[in-house]
mmCIF file of C-alpha atoms in Angstrom:
data_model
loop_
_atom_site.group_PDB
_atom_site.id
_atom_site.type_symbol
_atom_site.label_atom_id
_atom_site.label_comp_id
_atom_site.label_asym_id
_atom_site.label_seq_id
_atom_site.Cartn_x
_atom_site.Cartn_y
_atom_site.Cartn_z
ATOM 1 C CA MET A 424 10.154 4.228 -19.352
ATOM 2 C CA ASN A 425 9.251 7.784 -18.443
ATOM 3 C CA VAL A 426 9.452 8.080 -14.665
ATOM 4 C CA ASP A 427 7.733 11.468 -14.598
ATOM 5 C CA LEU A 428 4.066 11.572 -13.752
ATOM 6 C CA THR A 429 1.708 13.368 -16.081
ATOM 7 C CA PRO A 430 0.397 16.759 -14.875
ATOM 8 C CA GLU A 431 -2.935 15.100 -14.091
ATOM 9 C CA GLN A 432 -1.246 12.361 -12.072
ATOM 10 C CA ASP A 433 0.808 14.976 -10.206
ATOM 11 C CA GLN A 434 -2.380 16.849 -9.351
ATOM 12 C CA LEU A 435 -3.989 13.613 -8.165
ATOM 13 C CA ARG A 436 -0.999 12.827 -5.937
ATOM 14 C CA ASP A 437 -1.055 16.303 -4.379
ATOM 15 C CA ALA A 438 -4.818 16.240 -3.823
ATOM 16 C CA VAL A 439 -4.847 12.778 -2.240
ATOM 17 C CA ARG A 440 -1.868 13.697 -0.054
ATOM 18 C CA ALA A 441 -3.780 16.726 1.226
ATOM 19 C CA LEU A 442 -6.845 14.600 1.947
ATOM 20 C CA GLY A 443 -4.807 11.988 3.796
ATOM 21 C CA ARG A 444 -3.110 14.583 5.955
ATOM 22 C CA LYS A 445 -6.464 16.155 6.767
ATOM 23 C CA TYR A 446 -7.322 12.912 8.587
ATOM 24 C CA GLY A 447 -3.865 11.624 9.505
ATOM 25 C CA HIS A 448 -2.538 8.640 11.386
ATOM 26 C CA GLY A 449 -4.190 9.655 14.643
ATOM 27 C CA TYR A 450 -7.597 9.298 13.005
ATOM 28 C CA PHE A 451 -6.608 5.893 11.607
ATOM 29 C CA VAL A 452 -5.388 4.635 14.993
ATOM 30 C CA GLU A 453 -8.421 5.950 16.883
ATOM 31 C CA LYS A 454 -10.783 4.145 14.509
ATOM 32 C CA ALA A 455 -8.791 0.926 14.794
ATOM 33 C CA LYS A 456 -8.588 0.987 18.578
ATOM 34 C CA THR A 457 -12.272 1.754 19.102
ATOM 35 C CA GLY A 458 -13.540 -0.805 16.607
ATOM 36 C CA GLY A 459 -14.609 1.859 14.145
ATOM 37 C CA HIS A 460 -14.094 2.215 10.416
ATOM 38 C CA THR A 461 -12.559 4.984 8.326
ATOM 39 C CA THR A 462 -15.976 5.783 6.878
ATOM 40 C CA GLU A 463 -15.529 9.553 6.818
ATOM 41 C CA LEU A 464 -12.264 9.334 4.906
ATOM 42 C CA TRP A 465 -13.663 6.729 2.516
ATOM 43 C CA ASN A 466 -16.786 8.754 1.789
ATOM 44 C CA GLU A 467 -14.867 11.968 1.191
ATOM 45 C CA ALA A 468 -12.401 10.188 -1.090
ATOM 46 C CA GLY A 469 -15.381 8.799 -2.982
ATOM 47 C CA ARG A 470 -17.057 12.201 -3.352
ATOM 48 C CA LEU A 471 -13.812 13.642 -4.688
ATOM 49 C CA GLY A 472 -13.507 10.836 -7.248
ATOM 50 C CA TYR A 473 -10.350 9.236 -5.869
ATOM 51 C CA LEU A 474 -11.868 5.788 -5.328
ATOM 52 C CA GLY A 475 -12.986 5.539 -8.937
ATOM 53 C CA VAL A 476 -9.911 6.754 -10.760
ATOM 54 C CA ASN A 477 -9.527 3.376 -12.480
ATOM 55 C CA ILE A 478 -13.206 3.077 -13.489
ATOM 56 C CA PRO A 479 -14.106 3.942 -17.108
ATOM 57 C CA SER A 480 -15.644 7.388 -17.477
ATOM 58 C CA GLU A 481 -18.820 6.004 -19.054
ATOM 59 C CA TYR A 482 -19.614 4.413 -15.683
ATOM 60 C CA GLY A 483 -18.851 7.520 -13.657
ATOM 61 C CA GLY A 484 -15.164 6.911 -13.011
ATOM 62 C CA GLY A 485 -12.031 8.855 -13.745
ATOM 63 C CA GLY A 486 -11.078 6.873 -16.826
ATOM 64 C CA GLY A 487 -7.567 6.144 -15.565
ATOM 65 C CA GLY A 488 -5.891 2.895 -14.673
ATOM 66 C CA ILE A 489 -4.104 1.030 -11.936
ATOM 67 C CA THR A 490 -1.339 3.638 -12.120
ATOM 68 C CA GLU A 491 -3.768 6.232 -10.789
ATOM 69 C CA LEU A 492 -5.255 3.905 -8.186
ATOM 70 C CA ALA A 493 -1.755 3.020 -6.959
ATOM 71 C CA ILE A 494 -1.125 6.751 -6.470
ATOM 72 C CA VAL A 495 -4.233 6.964 -4.288
ATOM 73 C CA CYS A 496 -3.187 3.910 -2.258
ATOM 74 C CA GLU A 497 0.354 5.174 -1.770
ATOM 75 C CA GLU A 498 -0.502 8.736 -0.813
ATOM 76 C CA LEU A 499 -3.145 7.809 1.744
ATOM 77 C CA ALA A 500 -0.681 5.351 3.291
ATOM 78 C CA ALA A 501 2.053 8.001 3.240
ATOM 79 C CA ALA A 502 -0.297 10.155 5.313
ATOM 80 C CA GLY A 503 -0.637 7.337 7.847
ATOM 81 C CA CYS A 504 -3.963 6.000 6.535
ATOM 82 C CA PRO A 505 -3.312 2.731 4.668
ATOM 83 C CA LEU A 506 -6.776 1.597 3.532
ATOM 84 C CA LEU A 507 -6.892 -2.116 2.769
ATOM 85 C CA LEU A 508 -10.355 -1.826 1.248
ATOM 86 C CA LEU A 509 -8.834 0.181 -1.598
ATOM 87 C CA VAL A 510 -7.141 -3.042 -2.632
ATOM 88 C CA VAL A 511 -10.047 -5.449 -2.327
ATOM 89 C CA SER A 512 -12.844 -3.243 -3.680
ATOM 90 C CA PRO A 513 -11.638 -0.786 -6.389
ATOM 91 C CA ALA A 514 -8.509 -2.732 -7.345
ATOM 92 C CA ILE A 515 -9.686 -6.364 -7.339
ATOM 93 C CA ALA A 516 -13.471 -6.459 -7.482
ATOM 94 C CA ALA A 517 -13.998 -3.457 -9.753
ATOM 95 C CA THR A 518 -11.287 -4.628 -12.151
ATOM 96 C CA VAL A 519 -12.769 -8.120 -12.357
ATOM 97 C CA ILE A 520 -16.263 -6.815 -13.086
ATOM 98 C CA ASN A 521 -15.035 -4.174 -15.526
ATOM 99 C CA ARG A 522 -12.887 -6.570 -17.525
ATOM 100 C CA HIS A 523 -14.949 -9.752 -17.389
ATOM 101 C CA GLY A 524 -18.431 -8.918 -16.142
ATOM 102 C CA THR A 525 -21.462 -8.649 -18.390
ATOM 103 C CA GLU A 526 -22.566 -5.226 -19.582
ATOM 104 C CA GLU A 527 -25.496 -5.459 -17.188
ATOM 105 C CA GLN A 528 -23.078 -6.122 -14.303
ATOM 106 C CA ARG A 529 -20.872 -3.204 -15.331
ATOM 107 C CA LYS A 530 -23.849 -0.827 -15.426
ATOM 108 C CA ARG A 531 -25.141 -2.140 -12.108
ATOM 109 C CA PHE A 532 -21.934 -2.116 -10.074
ATOM 110 C CA LEU A 533 -19.278 0.177 -11.554
ATOM 111 C CA PRO A 534 -20.975 3.514 -10.747
ATOM 112 C CA GLY A 535 -21.056 2.510 -7.083
ATOM 113 C CA PHE A 536 -17.378 1.620 -7.159
ATOM 114 C CA ALA A 537 -16.686 4.970 -8.811
ATOM 115 C CA ASP A 538 -18.282 7.133 -6.116
ATOM 116 C CA GLY A 539 -17.409 4.860 -3.188
ATOM 117 C CA SER A 540 -21.000 4.061 -2.284
ATOM 118 C CA LEU A 541 -20.403 0.375 -3.079
ATOM 119 C CA LYS A 542 -17.874 -1.863 -1.347
ATOM 120 C CA VAL A 543 -17.263 -5.364 -2.641
ATOM 121 C CA VAL A 544 -14.730 -7.571 -0.888
ATOM 122 C CA PHE A 545 -12.908 -10.602 -2.248
ATOM 123 C CA ALA A 546 -12.964 -14.188 -0.975
ATOM 124 C CA ILE A 547 -10.503 -16.719 -2.352
ATOM 125 C CA THR A 548 -8.397 -17.989 0.577
ATOM 126 C CA GLU A 549 -9.541 -21.168 2.323
ATOM 127 C CA PRO A 550 -8.356 -22.941 5.488
ATOM 128 C CA GLU A 551 -7.240 -26.083 3.645
ATOM 129 C CA ALA A 552 -6.060 -24.587 0.357
ATOM 130 C CA GLY A 553 -3.777 -21.739 1.437
ATOM 131 C CA SER A 554 -1.937 -20.396 -1.601
ATOM 132 C CA ASN A 555 -3.029 -23.309 -3.795
ATOM 133 C CA PHE A 556 -6.241 -22.188 -5.477
ATOM 134 C CA HIS A 557 -6.332 -25.508 -7.358
ATOM 135 C CA ARG A 558 -7.424 -27.098 -4.071
ATOM 136 C CA LEU A 559 -10.338 -24.768 -3.408
ATOM 137 C CA GLY A 560 -13.148 -26.592 -1.651
ATOM 138 C CA THR A 561 -15.914 -24.022 -2.143
ATOM 139 C CA VAL A 562 -18.227 -25.463 -4.781
ATOM 140 C CA ALA A 563 -21.034 -23.949 -6.846
ATOM 141 C CA ARG A 564 -23.622 -26.231 -8.400
ATOM 142 C CA ARG A 565 -26.638 -25.617 -10.554
ATOM 143 C CA ASP A 566 -30.139 -25.894 -9.143
ATOM 144 C CA GLY A 567 -32.495 -25.059 -11.972
ATOM 145 C CA ASP A 568 -31.607 -21.544 -13.092
ATOM 146 C CA ASP A 569 -30.003 -20.754 -9.726
ATOM 147 C CA TRP A 570 -26.622 -21.489 -8.194
ATOM 148 C CA LEU A 571 -25.968 -23.019 -4.777
ATOM 149 C CA LEU A 572 -22.658 -22.200 -3.085
ATOM 150 C CA SER A 573 -21.159 -24.148 -0.196
ATOM 151 C CA GLY A 574 -17.736 -23.895 1.405
ATOM 152 C CA ARG A 575 -15.493 -21.925 3.754
ATOM 153 C CA LYS A 576 -13.257 -18.905 3.321
ATOM 154 C CA CYS A 577 -10.755 -17.320 5.697
ATOM 155 C CA TYR A 578 -8.901 -14.024 6.145
ATOM 156 C CA ILE A 579 -11.555 -12.135 4.210
ATOM 157 C CA SER A 580 -11.145 -8.395 4.730
ATOM 158 C CA GLY A 581 -13.906 -5.911 5.399
ATOM 159 C CA VAL A 582 -16.966 -8.148 5.131
ATOM 160 C CA ASP A 583 -18.745 -6.089 7.804
ATOM 161 C CA GLU A 584 -18.380 -2.951 5.659
ATOM 162 C CA ALA A 585 -19.343 -4.419 2.290
ATOM 163 C CA GLN A 586 -22.614 -4.975 0.476
ATOM 164 C CA TYR A 587 -21.215 -7.861 -1.576
ATOM 165 C CA VAL A 588 -18.400 -10.384 -1.524
ATOM 166 C CA LEU A 589 -16.825 -11.674 -4.713
ATOM 167 C CA VAL A 590 -16.492 -15.395 -4.022
ATOM 168 C CA VAL A 591 -14.172 -17.718 -5.931
ATOM 169 C CA ALA A 592 -15.733 -21.169 -6.200
ATOM 170 C CA ARG A 593 -15.377 -24.257 -8.366
ATOM 171 C CA THR A 594 -18.010 -25.502 -10.784
ATOM 172 C CA GLU A 595 -18.313 -28.634 -12.847
ATOM 173 C CA ASP A 596 -17.529 -28.286 -16.539
ATOM 174 C CA SER A 597 -20.385 -30.044 -18.330
ATOM 175 C CA ALA A 598 -18.084 -31.003 -21.198
ATOM 176 C CA THR A 599 -15.237 -32.533 -19.193
ATOM 177 C CA GLY A 600 -16.742 -33.133 -15.768
ATOM 178 C CA LYS A 601 -13.753 -31.375 -14.226
ATOM 179 C CA LEU A 602 -14.027 -28.572 -11.705
ATOM 180 C CA LYS A 603 -13.130 -25.106 -12.963
ATOM 181 C CA PRO A 604 -13.024 -21.752 -11.130
ATOM 182 C CA ALA A 605 -15.873 -19.291 -11.312
ATOM 183 C CA LEU A 606 -16.585 -15.999 -9.539
ATOM 184 C CA PHE A 607 -19.911 -15.068 -7.945
ATOM 185 C CA ILE A 608 -21.207 -11.750 -6.644
ATOM 186 C CA VAL A 609 -22.768 -12.676 -3.306
ATOM 187 C CA PRO A 610 -24.761 -10.245 -1.118
ATOM 188 C CA THR A 611 -23.262 -10.173 2.362
ATOM 189 C CA ASP A 612 -26.752 -10.574 3.825
ATOM 190 C CA ALA A 613 -27.589 -13.636 1.701
ATOM 191 C CA PRO A 614 -29.319 -16.475 3.608
ATOM 192 C CA GLY A 615 -26.807 -19.224 4.321
ATOM 193 C CA LEU A 616 -23.804 -16.871 4.433
ATOM 194 C CA GLU A 617 -22.384 -16.460 7.925
ATOM 195 C CA LYS A 618 -19.317 -14.571 9.078
ATOM 196 C CA SER A 619 -17.119 -14.914 12.138
ATOM 197 C CA LYS A 620 -14.635 -12.209 13.054
ATOM 198 C CA LEU A 621 -11.003 -13.262 13.464
ATOM 199 C CA ASP A 622 -8.992 -11.702 16.283
ATOM 200 C CA MET A 623 -5.819 -10.348 14.695
ATOM 201 C CA GLU A 624 -2.667 -8.848 16.213
ATOM 202 C CA ILE A 625 -2.753 -6.070 13.630
ATOM 203 C CA LEU A 626 -3.896 -2.533 14.376
ATOM 204 C CA SER A 627 -6.347 -1.869 11.563
ATOM 205 C CA PRO A 628 -9.855 -0.455 11.194
ATOM 206 C CA GLU A 629 -10.567 -3.198 8.655
ATOM 207 C CA ASN A 630 -11.512 -6.539 10.170
ATOM 208 C CA GLN A 631 -10.765 -10.076 9.027
ATOM 209 C CA PHE A 632 -13.380 -12.804 8.857
ATOM 210 C CA LEU A 633 -14.084 -16.472 8.405
ATOM 211 C CA LEU A 634 -16.955 -17.036 5.973
ATOM 212 C CA TYR A 635 -19.271 -20.040 5.956
ATOM 213 C CA LEU A 636 -21.428 -20.668 2.881
ATOM 214 C CA ASP A 637 -24.176 -23.218 3.411
ATOM 215 C CA GLU A 638 -26.195 -23.749 0.247
ATOM 216 C CA VAL A 639 -26.239 -20.015 -0.492
ATOM 217 C CA ARG A 640 -28.783 -19.585 -3.285
ATOM 218 C CA LEU A 641 -27.907 -17.102 -6.022
ATOM 219 C CA PRO A 642 -29.642 -16.107 -9.239
ATOM 220 C CA ALA A 643 -28.025 -16.920 -12.583
ATOM 221 C CA ASP A 644 -26.742 -13.369 -13.029
ATOM 222 C CA ALA A 645 -24.606 -13.629 -9.886
ATOM 223 C CA LEU A 646 -22.036 -15.461 -12.008
ATOM 224 C CA VAL A 647 -19.393 -13.008 -13.243
ATOM 225 C CA GLY A 648 -19.303 -12.991 -17.032
ATOM 226 C CA GLU A 649 -21.394 -14.468 -19.789
ATOM 227 C CA SER A 650 -20.410 -18.072 -19.055
ATOM 228 C CA LEU A 651 -18.185 -20.301 -16.938
ATOM 229 C CA ASP A 652 -15.392 -19.697 -19.436
ATOM 230 C CA ALA A 653 -14.928 -16.239 -17.899
ATOM 231 C CA GLY A 654 -13.932 -17.723 -14.531
ATOM 232 C CA LEU A 655 -10.207 -18.267 -14.874
ATOM 233 C CA PRO A 656 -9.468 -15.046 -16.817
ATOM 234 C CA ALA A 657 -11.603 -13.101 -14.341
ATOM 235 C CA LEU A 658 -9.740 -14.577 -11.387
ATOM 236 C CA PHE A 659 -6.344 -13.647 -12.778
ATOM 237 C CA ALA A 660 -7.579 -10.204 -13.849
ATOM 238 C CA GLY A 661 -7.736 -9.190 -10.201
ATOM 239 C CA LEU A 662 -4.388 -10.558 -9.074
ATOM 240 C CA ASN A 663 -2.035 -8.094 -10.763
ATOM 241 C CA PRO A 664 -3.963 -5.016 -9.541
ATOM 242 C CA GLU A 665 -4.004 -6.580 -6.084
ATOM 243 C CA ARG A 666 -0.239 -6.972 -5.978
ATOM 244 C CA ILE A 667 0.419 -3.511 -7.412
ATOM 245 C CA THR A 668 -1.890 -1.663 -5.031
ATOM 246 C CA VAL A 669 -0.750 -3.647 -1.989
ATOM 247 C CA ALA A 670 2.807 -2.742 -2.972
ATOM 248 C CA ALA A 671 1.839 0.922 -3.332
ATOM 249 C CA MET A 672 0.245 0.874 0.119
ATOM 250 C CA GLY A 673 3.438 -0.646 1.545
ATOM 251 C CA ALA A 674 5.628 1.958 -0.138
ATOM 252 C CA GLY A 675 3.458 4.734 1.246
ATOM 253 C CA THR A 676 3.655 3.234 4.726
ATOM 254 C CA GLY A 677 7.442 3.070 4.407
ATOM 255 C CA ARG A 678 7.551 6.728 3.370
ATOM 256 C CA TYR A 679 5.381 7.679 6.326
ATOM 257 C CA ALA A 680 7.621 5.846 8.816
ATOM 258 C CA ILE A 681 10.813 7.363 7.412
ATOM 259 C CA GLU A 682 9.296 10.847 7.474
ATOM 260 C CA ARG A 683 8.288 10.453 11.112
ATOM 261 C CA ALA A 684 11.728 9.158 12.041
ATOM 262 C CA THR A 685 13.736 11.775 10.176
ATOM 263 C CA GLU A 686 11.705 14.627 11.671
ATOM 264 C CA TYR A 687 12.542 13.239 15.093
ATOM 265 C CA THR A 688 16.224 12.467 14.513
ATOM 266 C CA ALA A 689 16.892 15.873 12.929
ATOM 267 C CA THR A 690 15.709 17.686 16.060
ATOM 268 C CA ARG A 691 16.458 15.289 18.919
ATOM 269 C CA LYS A 692 19.689 16.324 20.690
ATOM 270 C CA VAL A 693 21.348 14.231 23.368
ATOM 271 C CA TRP A 694 25.155 14.227 23.075
ATOM 272 C CA GLY A 695 26.971 17.551 22.889
ATOM 273 C CA GLY A 696 24.100 19.464 21.349
ATOM 274 C CA ARG A 697 24.221 17.581 18.046
ATOM 275 C CA SER A 698 21.126 15.994 16.553
ATOM 276 C CA ILE A 699 21.085 12.229 16.818
ATOM 277 C CA GLY A 700 20.590 12.148 13.040
ATOM 278 C CA SER A 701 24.099 13.535 12.600
ATOM 279 C CA HIS A 702 25.468 10.201 13.795
ATOM 280 C CA GLN A 703 25.954 7.631 11.054
ATOM 281 C CA GLY A 704 24.714 4.841 13.312
ATOM 282 C CA VAL A 705 21.314 6.528 13.207
ATOM 283 C CA ALA A 706 21.366 8.155 9.766
ATOM 284 C CA HIS A 707 22.686 5.259 7.692
ATOM 285 C CA PRO A 708 19.941 2.749 8.593
ATOM 286 C CA LEU A 709 17.318 5.381 7.746
ATOM 287 C CA ALA A 710 19.076 6.203 4.487
ATOM 288 C CA HIS A 711 19.257 2.503 3.625
ATOM 289 C CA ALA A 712 15.539 2.104 4.290
ATOM 290 C CA ALA A 713 14.802 5.173 2.145
ATOM 291 C CA VAL A 714 16.763 3.637 -0.736
ATOM 292 C CA GLN A 715 14.808 0.378 -0.482
ATOM 293 C CA VAL A 716 11.461 2.185 -0.442
ATOM 294 C CA GLU A 717 12.393 4.247 -3.492
ATOM 295 C CA LEU A 718 13.523 1.152 -5.401
ATOM 296 C CA ALA A 719 10.200 -0.495 -4.587
ATOM 297 C CA ARG A 720 8.341 2.582 -5.832
ATOM 298 C CA LEU A 721 10.117 2.342 -9.171
ATOM 299 C CA MET A 722 9.091 -1.293 -9.596
ATOM 300 C CA ILE A 723 5.517 -0.430 -8.610
ATOM 301 C CA GLN A 724 5.441 2.264 -11.278
ATOM 302 C CA LYS A 725 6.818 -0.142 -13.872
ATOM 303 C CA ALA A 726 4.262 -2.811 -12.984
ATOM 304 C CA ALA A 727 1.369 -0.348 -13.146
ATOM 305 C CA VAL A 728 2.462 1.039 -16.510
ATOM 306 C CA LEU A 729 2.765 -2.471 -17.951
ATOM 307 C CA TYR A 730 -0.635 -3.452 -16.600
ATOM 308 C CA ASP A 731 -2.358 -0.366 -17.962
ATOM 309 C CA ALA A 732 -0.733 -1.027 -21.341
ATOM 310 C CA GLY A 733 -2.383 -4.454 -21.430
ATOM 311 C CA ARG A 734 0.904 -6.326 -21.124
ATOM 312 C CA ASP A 735 -0.441 -8.765 -18.549
ATOM 313 C CA LEU A 736 2.357 -11.345 -18.561
ATOM 314 C CA GLU A 737 5.058 -8.726 -18.055
ATOM 315 C CA ALA A 738 2.887 -6.957 -15.493
ATOM 316 C CA GLY A 739 2.575 -10.250 -13.620
ATOM 317 C CA VAL A 740 6.331 -10.520 -13.240
ATOM 318 C CA ALA A 741 6.767 -6.856 -12.350
ATOM 319 C CA GLY A 742 3.770 -6.890 -10.006
ATOM 320 C CA ASN A 743 5.127 -9.826 -8.049
ATOM 321 C CA MET A 744 8.557 -8.216 -7.841
ATOM 322 C CA ALA A 745 6.977 -4.935 -6.734
ATOM 323 C CA LYS A 746 4.984 -6.710 -4.039
ATOM 324 C CA TYR A 747 8.119 -8.481 -2.784
ATOM 325 C CA ALA A 748 10.264 -5.349 -2.807
ATOM 326 C CA SER A 749 7.620 -3.197 -1.152
ATOM 327 C CA GLY A 750 6.844 -5.748 1.552
ATOM 328 C CA GLU A 751 10.509 -5.966 2.512
ATOM 329 C CA ALA A 752 11.058 -2.207 2.288
ATOM 330 C CA ALA A 753 7.992 -1.292 4.358
ATOM 331 C CA ALA A 754 8.912 -3.738 7.126
ATOM 332 C CA LEU A 755 12.477 -2.433 7.130
ATOM 333 C CA ALA A 756 11.364 1.201 7.175
ATOM 334 C CA VAL A 757 8.953 0.824 10.088
ATOM 335 C CA ASP A 758 11.375 -1.276 12.132
ATOM 336 C CA THR A 759 14.209 1.182 11.454
ATOM 337 C CA ALA A 760 11.988 4.111 12.402
ATOM 338 C CA VAL A 761 11.070 2.483 15.700
ATOM 339 C CA GLN A 762 14.739 1.863 16.449
ATOM 340 C CA ALA A 763 15.728 5.426 15.572
ATOM 341 C CA LEU A 764 13.078 6.857 17.886
ATOM 342 C CA GLY A 765 14.074 4.559 20.735
ATOM 343 C CA GLY A 766 11.484 4.419 23.493
ATOM 344 C CA ALA A 767 9.420 7.066 21.742
ATOM 345 C CA GLY A 768 9.113 4.721 18.799
ATOM 346 C CA MET A 769 7.032 2.330 20.883
ATOM 347 C CA THR A 770 4.500 4.943 21.926
ATOM 348 C CA THR A 771 1.186 5.520 20.215
ATOM 349 C CA GLU A 772 1.900 9.252 20.116
ATOM 350 C CA TYR A 773 4.765 8.970 17.656
ATOM 351 C CA GLY A 774 2.792 6.695 15.375
ATOM 352 C CA VAL A 775 5.269 4.173 14.004
ATOM 353 C CA ALA A 776 4.978 1.089 16.222
ATOM 354 C CA THR A 777 1.261 1.163 15.414
ATOM 355 C CA LEU A 778 2.218 -0.067 11.929
ATOM 356 C CA LEU A 779 4.461 -2.979 12.915
ATOM 357 C CA GLY A 780 1.750 -5.625 12.590
ATOM 358 C CA ALA A 781 0.508 -4.339 9.256
ATOM 359 C CA VAL A 782 3.913 -4.257 7.559
ATOM 360 C CA ARG A 783 4.772 -7.684 8.915
ATOM 361 C CA ALA A 784 1.552 -8.983 7.411
ATOM 362 C CA GLY A 785 2.610 -7.373 4.132
ATOM 363 C CA ARG A 786 5.362 -9.959 3.816
ATOM 364 C CA ILE A 787 2.757 -12.724 4.045
ATOM 365 C CA ALA A 788 -0.355 -11.480 2.286
ATOM 366 C CA PRO A 789 -1.862 -11.477 -0.244
ATOM 367 C CA VAL A 790 0.946 -13.716 -1.451
ATOM 368 C CA SER A 791 3.930 -14.674 0.668
ATOM 369 C CA ARG A 792 7.478 -13.653 -0.125
ATOM 370 C CA GLU A 793 8.380 -17.323 -0.535
ATOM 371 C CA MET A 794 5.709 -17.892 -3.186
ATOM 372 C CA ILE A 795 6.930 -14.817 -5.053
ATOM 373 C CA LEU A 796 10.464 -16.189 -4.999
ATOM 374 C CA ASN A 797 9.096 -19.484 -6.327
ATOM 375 C CA PHE A 798 7.379 -17.548 -9.126
ATOM 376 C CA VAL A 799 10.520 -15.613 -10.050
ATOM 377 C CA ALA A 800 12.703 -18.711 -9.928
ATOM 378 C CA GLN A 801 10.359 -20.594 -12.238
ATOM 379 C CA HIS A 802 9.144 -17.930 -14.656
ATOM 380 C CA VAL A 803 12.128 -15.561 -14.777
ATOM 381 C CA LEU A 804 15.103 -17.803 -14.074
ATOM 382 C CA GLY A 805 13.734 -20.885 -15.858
ATOM 383 C CA GLN A 806 14.086 -23.253 -12.902
ATOM 384 C CA ASP A 807 11.944 -26.319 -12.380
ATOM 385 C CA LYS A 808 8.835 -25.838 -10.293
ATOM 386 C CA SER A 809 9.768 -26.422 -6.655
ATOM 387 C CA TYR A 810 6.374 -26.969 -5.077
#
């Protein structure tokens, strides 16, 4: 595998890095603490084409892939602006519609994804189902030509910023009578859809919600794809991009924390006029964290390349490994940075403790480290399923 970026990808990385630094972590924190959203950054990224790098050019996008979108996610996070909506809207929702939507749906939605004017969030998790999507309780049933959706969803990101939510429900297969997954594009202002904000101990401008669907009526064309047969492939189409871009965001956050810490430790002098970074007790933990972040970045790159090459099964393995490695590395990097800065590390001014909640959540969501280990044990090591 060639680890060098193409000239175009290098230019994208540099341009996104410059945009992220224009806003910076202070902007991100101020929006989060005041209940605001990173609308200005999102809109500028959209105007510059960064939000649509993975959208086909015929729909107004950049014609790239998840490799390019992962670059955008990583570089904004490395500037202290990790945008979760990059994962749920361009990575998950846009990929699902592009790969499995009807041509009418692609023409209707993809241009908005490409320029950032459209945000579509993703709703799969439920209070009773957790990681087991086979137990989803949200059900869609036919009512004439329409669909009626009922159920509950939890930990749904960014509903208050989005025009639509991509809802995973279960429908009855007319041939077998069994329930099978299907995806529906639901307007966030649809009658019968209610949202309730969850209070989270995470500093983020993107909010989490409970969703309640009570006989939400949708037209036939709200179903993603030509038929119910598109449901399962469409669902899985979004999972690999989700893991890869979440991993990229984590790697960028780890880079940001290490950069903040090493700037501080290289100049902070306490004992005998030497920088505290000259002491191995300070330098070695930071170096170890830097190694872990770089290893995660390599796995992210591998996963993205495999995905963009259409090698979905291999990308699934690599994407899960990338998500695991990045989640661990980001948490380690931020914690190590806080420790290296001492008391300063806990202040808002130095901008590392503000990320503790987010990187801890990265070891849980969108798939926990334990479920990834289950996946690797079963599908890579050939062990019996343990759950």
